[in-house]
Amino acid sequence: MKVAIIGANGFIGSRLVEQFHLGQLHTVVPIVRRPASLALPARFAVEWRLGDALNADSLAKALQGCDAVVHAAIGDPVQIEQMPEILCAAAATAGIKRIVYLSSASVHGQNIAVGTTESSPLSTDQAMEYNNAKVRAEKSFFSEAARYKQSGYALRPGVVYGPRSRWIADLATEFREDRAWLFDDGRGICNSIYVDNLIHGIDCCLRAQQGAGE
């Protein structure tokens, strides 16, 4: 499968390029906005392209000839809400029917209630605007994917860690500067996921025969 990766220069996107390409899982097409962002994906002999996740025409051109797309781009709350509509429209123009969109566990809030599942109601009355934007963006994604009759899958990872992750680098810095501390004697739960496990989930979505729209 020829898979476009939007945001291929980011932590998750660059790891996707590595794992899909080196593991020969899929033919990858890294998509970044600027040539300066190609430092990591251009290490490999892959067909990289330039495309703007906030410009439907630019993105549609970059997606041409691909079978599926993974959206791993990031942005501020305003951009987060704009991206799903642009993504689905560009994919429709390029003839792509399968989209994997990276949402976030933050749609459930910063302190997720015990018993929360994927079907738990989502609120846009949260204290952090990032969380509200993620909720609205996810709903927009599913709505737009249905509009274009696309198979849309959304994943809600929590704290993603692994090679080049700021969660590792920042923690190491805090230890070095004697600024790290243990909250509540370590009795809490961290909703973490190793980046390669997330990539496995993305791959499952690319191959899935059911579950679209969930």
PDB file of C-alpha atoms in Angstrom:
ATOM      1  CA  MET A   1       0.000   0.000   0.000  1.00  0.00           C
ATOM      2  CA  LYS A   2       1.270   3.474  -0.864  1.00  0.00           C
ATOM      3  CA  VAL A   3       0.756   5.555   2.277  1.00  0.00           C
ATOM      4  CA  ALA A   4       1.125   9.321   2.520  1.00  0.00           C
ATOM      5  CA  ILE A   5       2.265  10.607   5.916  1.00  0.00           C
ATOM      6  CA  ILE A   6       1.310  14.199   6.657  1.00  0.00           C
ATOM      7  CA  GLY A   7       3.605  15.694   9.280  1.00  0.00           C
ATOM      8  CA  ALA A   8       6.445  13.317   8.432  1.00  0.00           C
ATOM      9  CA  ASN A   9       8.993  15.578  10.138  1.00  0.00           C
ATOM     10  CA  GLY A  10       7.405  15.278  13.600  1.00  0.00           C
ATOM     11  CA  PHE A  11       8.157  12.803  16.358  1.00  0.00           C
ATOM     12  CA  ILE A  12       5.429  10.311  15.390  1.00  0.00           C
ATOM     13  CA  GLY A  13       5.527  11.025  11.663  1.00  0.00           C
ATOM     14  CA  SER A  14       9.276  10.507  11.334  1.00  0.00           C
ATOM     15  CA  ARG A  15       9.055   7.249  13.264  1.00  0.00           C
ATOM     16  CA  LEU A  16       6.229   6.144  10.949  1.00  0.00           C
ATOM     17  CA  VAL A  17       8.468   6.732   7.949  1.00  0.00           C
ATOM     18  CA  GLU A  18      11.247   4.697   9.567  1.00  0.00           C
ATOM     19  CA  GLN A  19       9.104   1.758  10.632  1.00  0.00           C
ATOM     20  CA  PHE A  20       6.978   1.501   7.496  1.00  0.00           C
ATOM     21  CA  HIS A  21       9.959   1.902   5.154  1.00  0.00           C
ATOM     22  CA  LEU A  22      12.604  -0.139   6.967  1.00  0.00           C
ATOM     23  CA  GLY A  23      10.085  -2.819   7.913  1.00  0.00           C
ATOM     24  CA  GLN A  24       8.807  -2.911   4.319  1.00  0.00           C
ATOM     25  CA  LEU A  25       5.255  -2.624   5.627  1.00  0.00           C
ATOM     26  CA  HIS A  26       4.169   0.013   3.131  1.00  0.00           C
ATOM     27  CA  THR A  27       5.553   2.316   0.458  1.00  0.00           C
ATOM     28  CA  VAL A  28       5.744   5.646   2.267  1.00  0.00           C
ATOM     29  CA  VAL A  29       5.316   9.135   0.869  1.00  0.00           C
ATOM     30  CA  PRO A  30       6.456  11.665   3.502  1.00  0.00           C
ATOM     31  CA  ILE A  31       4.669  15.018   3.202  1.00  0.00           C
ATOM     32  CA  VAL A  32       6.093  18.141   4.822  1.00  0.00           C
ATOM     33  CA  ARG A  33       5.366  21.825   4.381  1.00  0.00           C
ATOM     34  CA  ARG A  34       8.929  23.091   3.846  1.00  0.00           C
ATOM     35  CA  PRO A  35      12.135  21.576   2.389  1.00  0.00           C
ATOM     36  CA  ALA A  36      13.883  22.355   5.691  1.00  0.00           C
ATOM     37  CA  SER A  37      11.628  19.766   7.342  1.00  0.00           C
ATOM     38  CA  LEU A  38      13.035  16.914   5.265  1.00  0.00           C
ATOM     39  CA  ALA A  39      16.124  16.291   7.402  1.00  0.00           C
ATOM     40  CA  LEU A  40      14.760  13.040   8.860  1.00  0.00           C
ATOM     41  CA  PRO A  41      12.497  11.587   6.118  1.00  0.00           C
ATOM     42  CA  ALA A  42      14.973  12.378   3.315  1.00  0.00           C
ATOM     43  CA  ARG A  43      17.516   9.999   4.865  1.00  0.00           C
ATOM     44  CA  PHE A  44      15.731   7.225   3.004  1.00  0.00           C
ATOM     45  CA  ALA A  45      15.179   6.608  -0.690  1.00  0.00           C
ATOM     46  CA  VAL A  46      11.506   7.551  -0.564  1.00  0.00           C
ATOM     47  CA  GLU A  47       9.321   9.777  -2.700  1.00  0.00           C
ATOM     48  CA  TRP A  48       8.882  12.784  -0.411  1.00  0.00           C
ATOM     49  CA  ARG A  49       6.564  15.624  -1.348  1.00  0.00           C
ATOM     50  CA  LEU A  50       5.777  19.165  -0.214  1.00  0.00           C
ATOM     51  CA  GLY A  51       2.230  19.899   0.904  1.00  0.00           C
ATOM     52  CA  ASP A  52       0.477  22.220   3.325  1.00  0.00           C
ATOM     53  CA  ALA A  53      -1.981  20.611   5.760  1.00  0.00           C
ATOM     54  CA  LEU A  54      -3.864  23.923   5.833  1.00  0.00           C
ATOM     55  CA  ASN A  55      -4.220  24.247   2.051  1.00  0.00           C
ATOM     56  CA  ALA A  56      -6.542  21.787   0.286  1.00  0.00           C
ATOM     57  CA  ASP A  57      -5.116  22.356  -3.205  1.00  0.00           C
ATOM     58  CA  SER A  58      -1.526  21.973  -2.063  1.00  0.00           C
ATOM     59  CA  LEU A  59      -2.345  18.880  -0.035  1.00  0.00           C
ATOM     60  CA  ALA A  60      -4.401  17.242  -2.800  1.00  0.00           C
ATOM     61  CA  LYS A  61      -1.468  17.594  -5.185  1.00  0.00           C
ATOM     62  CA  ALA A  62       0.874  15.973  -2.645  1.00  0.00           C
ATOM     63  CA  LEU A  63      -1.547  13.072  -2.101  1.00  0.00           C
ATOM     64  CA  GLN A  64      -1.900  12.123  -5.757  1.00  0.00           C
ATOM     65  CA  GLY A  65      -1.292   8.436  -6.464  1.00  0.00           C
ATOM     66  CA  CYS A  66      -1.454   7.318  -2.829  1.00  0.00           C
ATOM     67  CA  ASP A  67      -3.775   4.592  -1.535  1.00  0.00           C
ATOM     68  CA  ALA A  68      -4.156   5.896   2.028  1.00  0.00           C
ATOM     69  CA  VAL A  69      -3.074   8.774   4.231  1.00  0.00           C
ATOM     70  CA  VAL A  70      -2.016   9.106   7.862  1.00  0.00           C
ATOM     71  CA  HIS A  71      -2.505  12.559   9.372  1.00  0.00           C
ATOM     72  CA  ALA A  72       0.116  13.231  12.060  1.00  0.00           C
ATOM     73  CA  ALA A  73       0.448  16.993  11.681  1.00  0.00           C
ATOM     74  CA  ILE A  74       0.200  19.250  14.717  1.00  0.00           C
ATOM     75  CA  GLY A  75      -0.799  22.862  15.213  1.00  0.00           C
ATOM     76  CA  ASP A  76      -2.425  25.385  17.500  1.00  0.00           C
ATOM     77  CA  PRO A  77      -6.118  25.007  18.470  1.00  0.00           C
ATOM     78  CA  VAL A  78      -7.349  27.033  15.474  1.00  0.00           C
ATOM     79  CA  GLN A  79      -5.255  25.010  13.018  1.00  0.00           C
ATOM     80  CA  ILE A  80      -6.243  21.733  14.689  1.00  0.00           C
ATOM     81  CA  GLU A  81      -9.913  22.495  13.989  1.00  0.00           C
ATOM     82  CA  GLN A  82      -9.234  23.516  10.383  1.00  0.00           C
ATOM     83  CA  MET A  83      -7.196  20.494   9.377  1.00  0.00           C
ATOM     84  CA  PRO A  84      -9.817  17.677   9.241  1.00  0.00           C
ATOM     85  CA  GLU A  85     -12.051  19.393   6.691  1.00  0.00           C
ATOM     86  CA  ILE A  86      -9.024  20.250   4.533  1.00  0.00           C
ATOM     87  CA  LEU A  87      -7.648  16.720   4.926  1.00  0.00           C
ATOM     88  CA  CYS A  88     -10.823  14.958   3.801  1.00  0.00           C
ATOM     89  CA  ALA A  89     -11.414  17.351   0.913  1.00  0.00           C
ATOM     90  CA  ALA A  90      -7.837  16.929  -0.336  1.00  0.00           C
ATOM     91  CA  ALA A  91      -8.032  13.141   0.016  1.00  0.00           C
ATOM     92  CA  ALA A  92     -11.296  13.122  -1.950  1.00  0.00           C
ATOM     93  CA  THR A  93      -9.691  15.139  -4.754  1.00  0.00           C
ATOM     94  CA  ALA A  94      -6.779  12.683  -4.821  1.00  0.00           C
ATOM     95  CA  GLY A  95      -9.145   9.696  -4.846  1.00  0.00           C
ATOM     96  CA  ILE A  96      -8.075   8.386  -1.428  1.00  0.00           C
ATOM     97  CA  LYS A  97     -10.698   6.462   0.514  1.00  0.00           C
ATOM     98  CA  ARG A  98      -8.774   5.424   3.652  1.00  0.00           C
ATOM     99  CA  ILE A  99      -7.622   7.953   6.239  1.00  0.00           C
ATOM    100  CA  VAL A 100      -6.045   7.435   9.659  1.00  0.00           C
ATOM    101  CA  TYR A 101      -6.306  10.548  11.810  1.00  0.00           C
ATOM    102  CA  LEU A 102      -4.330  10.989  15.009  1.00  0.00           C
ATOM    103  CA  SER A 103      -6.609  12.480  17.620  1.00  0.00           C
ATOM    104  CA  SER A 104      -5.667  12.467  21.314  1.00  0.00           C
ATOM    105  CA  ALA A 105      -6.685  11.005  24.648  1.00  0.00           C
ATOM    106  CA  SER A 106      -7.022  14.664  25.638  1.00  0.00           C
ATOM    107  CA  VAL A 107     -10.526  14.624  24.159  1.00  0.00           C
ATOM    108  CA  HIS A 108     -11.469  12.965  27.472  1.00  0.00           C
ATOM    109  CA  GLY A 109      -9.804  15.682  29.559  1.00  0.00           C
ATOM    110  CA  GLN A 110      -6.644  15.946  31.613  1.00  0.00           C
ATOM    111  CA  ASN A 111      -7.894  13.668  34.407  1.00  0.00           C
ATOM    112  CA  ILE A 112      -9.729  10.893  32.618  1.00  0.00           C
ATOM    113  CA  ALA A 113     -12.466   9.324  34.703  1.00  0.00           C
ATOM    114  CA  VAL A 114     -12.270   5.664  35.672  1.00  0.00           C
ATOM    115  CA  GLY A 115     -14.411   3.598  33.316  1.00  0.00           C
ATOM    116  CA  THR A 116     -13.977   5.909  30.337  1.00  0.00           C
ATOM    117  CA  THR A 117     -14.250   4.129  26.980  1.00  0.00           C
ATOM    118  CA  GLU A 118     -14.103   5.166  23.343  1.00  0.00           C
ATOM    119  CA  SER A 119     -17.867   5.674  23.398  1.00  0.00           C
ATOM    120  CA  SER A 120     -17.916   7.963  26.451  1.00  0.00           C
ATOM    121  CA  PRO A 121     -19.492  11.382  25.709  1.00  0.00           C
ATOM    122  CA  LEU A 122     -17.047  14.139  24.796  1.00  0.00           C
ATOM    123  CA  SER A 123     -17.275  17.689  26.097  1.00  0.00           C
ATOM    124  CA  THR A 124     -16.120  21.006  24.615  1.00  0.00           C
ATOM    125  CA  ASP A 125     -16.446  22.694  27.995  1.00  0.00           C
ATOM    126  CA  GLN A 126     -12.979  21.766  29.199  1.00  0.00           C
ATOM    127  CA  ALA A 127     -10.489  24.136  30.830  1.00  0.00           C
ATOM    128  CA  MET A 128      -7.845  23.655  28.142  1.00  0.00           C
ATOM    129  CA  GLU A 129      -8.702  24.958  24.685  1.00  0.00           C
ATOM    130  CA  TYR A 130      -6.389  22.364  23.133  1.00  0.00           C
ATOM    131  CA  ASN A 131      -8.675  19.611  24.467  1.00  0.00           C
ATOM    132  CA  ASN A 132     -11.795  21.359  23.157  1.00  0.00           C
ATOM    133  CA  ALA A 133     -10.165  21.835  19.763  1.00  0.00           C
ATOM    134  CA  LYS A 134      -9.278  18.158  19.608  1.00  0.00           C
ATOM    135  CA  VAL A 135     -12.892  17.199  20.366  1.00  0.00           C
ATOM    136  CA  ARG A 136     -14.263  19.494  17.652  1.00  0.00           C
ATOM    137  CA  ALA A 137     -11.593  18.366  15.193  1.00  0.00           C
ATOM    138  CA  GLU A 138     -12.349  14.676  15.740  1.00  0.00           C
ATOM    139  CA  LYS A 139     -16.059  15.236  15.240  1.00  0.00           C
ATOM    140  CA  SER A 140     -15.312  17.241  12.093  1.00  0.00           C
ATOM    141  CA  PHE A 141     -13.075  14.450  10.798  1.00  0.00           C
ATOM    142  CA  PHE A 142     -15.751  11.781  11.122  1.00  0.00           C
ATOM    143  CA  SER A 143     -18.384  14.063   9.633  1.00  0.00           C
ATOM    144  CA  GLU A 144     -16.248  15.006   6.625  1.00  0.00           C
ATOM    145  CA  ALA A 145     -15.080  11.419   6.055  1.00  0.00           C
ATOM    146  CA  ALA A 146     -18.710  10.284   5.986  1.00  0.00           C
ATOM    147  CA  ARG A 147     -19.554  13.103   3.596  1.00  0.00           C
ATOM    148  CA  TYR A 148     -16.928  11.909   1.101  1.00  0.00           C
ATOM    149  CA  LYS A 149     -17.678   8.215   1.768  1.00  0.00           C
ATOM    150  CA  GLN A 150     -14.169   7.649   3.096  1.00  0.00           C
ATOM    151  CA  SER A 151     -13.071   4.986   5.580  1.00  0.00           C
ATOM    152  CA  GLY A 152     -11.935   7.191   8.439  1.00  0.00           C
ATOM    153  CA  TYR A 153     -10.184   5.871  11.543  1.00  0.00           C
ATOM    154  CA  ALA A 154      -9.221   8.011  14.532  1.00  0.00           C
ATOM    155  CA  LEU A 155      -6.743   6.987  17.213  1.00  0.00           C
ATOM    156  CA  ARG A 156      -6.549   8.651  20.639  1.00  0.00           C
ATOM    157  CA  PRO A 157      -3.045   8.093  22.018  1.00  0.00           C
ATOM    158  CA  GLY A 158      -2.069   9.503  25.390  1.00  0.00           C
ATOM    159  CA  VAL A 159       1.562  10.258  26.234  1.00  0.00           C
ATOM    160  CA  VAL A 160       3.546   8.882  23.292  1.00  0.00           C
ATOM    161  CA  TYR A 161       7.192   8.215  24.117  1.00  0.00           C
ATOM    162  CA  GLY A 162      10.165   6.711  22.325  1.00  0.00           C
ATOM    163  CA  PRO A 163      13.187   7.766  20.232  1.00  0.00           C
ATOM    164  CA  ARG A 164      13.428  11.575  19.918  1.00  0.00           C
ATOM    165  CA  SER A 165      10.436  12.065  22.228  1.00  0.00           C
ATOM    166  CA  ARG A 166      10.421  15.218  24.341  1.00  0.00           C
ATOM    167  CA  TRP A 167       8.936  13.146  27.179  1.00  0.00           C
ATOM    168  CA  ILE A 168      12.296  11.364  27.419  1.00  0.00           C
ATOM    169  CA  ALA A 169      14.603  14.263  26.620  1.00  0.00           C
ATOM    170  CA  ASP A 170      12.804  16.716  28.918  1.00  0.00           C
ATOM    171  CA  LEU A 171      12.745  14.233  31.787  1.00  0.00           C
ATOM    172  CA  ALA A 172      16.466  13.562  31.395  1.00  0.00           C
ATOM    173  CA  THR A 173      17.114  17.303  31.485  1.00  0.00           C
ATOM    174  CA  GLU A 174      14.992  17.694  34.609  1.00  0.00           C
ATOM    175  CA  PHE A 175      16.898  14.897  36.335  1.00  0.00           C
ATOM    176  CA  ARG A 176      20.194  16.506  35.373  1.00  0.00           C
ATOM    177  CA  GLU A 177      19.061  19.894  36.704  1.00  0.00           C
ATOM    178  CA  ASP A 178      17.588  18.343  39.866  1.00  0.00           C
ATOM    179  CA  ARG A 179      14.075  19.494  38.915  1.00  0.00           C
ATOM    180  CA  ALA A 180      12.383  16.083  38.604  1.00  0.00           C
ATOM    181  CA  TRP A 181       9.993  15.009  41.328  1.00  0.00           C
ATOM    182  CA  LEU A 182       7.633  12.151  42.091  1.00  0.00           C
ATOM    183  CA  PHE A 183       3.965  13.095  42.436  1.00  0.00           C
ATOM    184  CA  ASP A 184       1.853  11.405  45.114  1.00  0.00           C
ATOM    185  CA  ASP A 185       4.641   8.888  45.812  1.00  0.00           C
ATOM    186  CA  GLY A 186       4.190   7.403  42.339  1.00  0.00           C
ATOM    187  CA  ARG A 187       0.697   6.060  42.964  1.00  0.00           C
ATOM    188  CA  GLY A 188      -0.815   7.604  39.837  1.00  0.00           C
ATOM    189  CA  ILE A 189      -1.369   6.059  36.425  1.00  0.00           C
ATOM    190  CA  CYS A 190       0.428   7.359  33.329  1.00  0.00           C
ATOM    191  CA  ASN A 191      -1.532   6.924  30.104  1.00  0.00           C
ATOM    192  CA  SER A 192       1.594   6.313  28.076  1.00  0.00           C
ATOM    193  CA  ILE A 193       2.155   4.342  24.898  1.00  0.00           C
ATOM    194  CA  TYR A 194       5.415   3.466  23.173  1.00  0.00           C
ATOM    195  CA  VAL A 195       5.544   5.040  19.733  1.00  0.00           C
ATOM    196  CA  ASP A 196       6.069   1.714  17.917  1.00  0.00           C
ATOM    197  CA  ASN A 197       2.919   0.312  19.537  1.00  0.00           C
ATOM    198  CA  LEU A 198       1.013   3.326  18.238  1.00  0.00           C
ATOM    199  CA  ILE A 199       2.463   2.679  14.789  1.00  0.00           C
ATOM    200  CA  HIS A 200       1.241  -0.911  15.012  1.00  0.00           C
ATOM    201  CA  GLY A 201      -2.228   0.469  15.725  1.00  0.00           C
ATOM    202  CA  ILE A 202      -1.972   2.759  12.703  1.00  0.00           C
ATOM    203  CA  ASP A 203      -0.958  -0.183  10.547  1.00  0.00           C
ATOM    204  CA  CYS A 204      -3.962  -2.146  11.839  1.00  0.00           C
ATOM    205  CA  CYS A 205      -6.231   0.728  10.778  1.00  0.00           C
ATOM    206  CA  LEU A 206      -4.681   0.749   7.316  1.00  0.00           C
ATOM    207  CA  ARG A 207      -5.447  -2.960   6.926  1.00  0.00           C
ATOM    208  CA  ALA A 208      -8.767  -3.139   8.807  1.00  0.00           C
ATOM    209  CA  GLN A 209     -11.870  -4.457   7.095  1.00  0.00           C
ATOM    210  CA  GLN A 210     -14.265  -2.870   9.588  1.00  0.00           C
ATOM    211  CA  GLY A 211     -14.402  -0.215  12.312  1.00  0.00           C
ATOM    212  CA  ALA A 212     -14.339   2.854  10.068  1.00  0.00           C
ATOM    213  CA  GLY A 213     -16.058   5.845  11.632  1.00  0.00           C
ATOM    214  CA  GLU A 214     -14.971   4.822  15.129  1.00  0.00           C
TER     215      GLU A 214
END
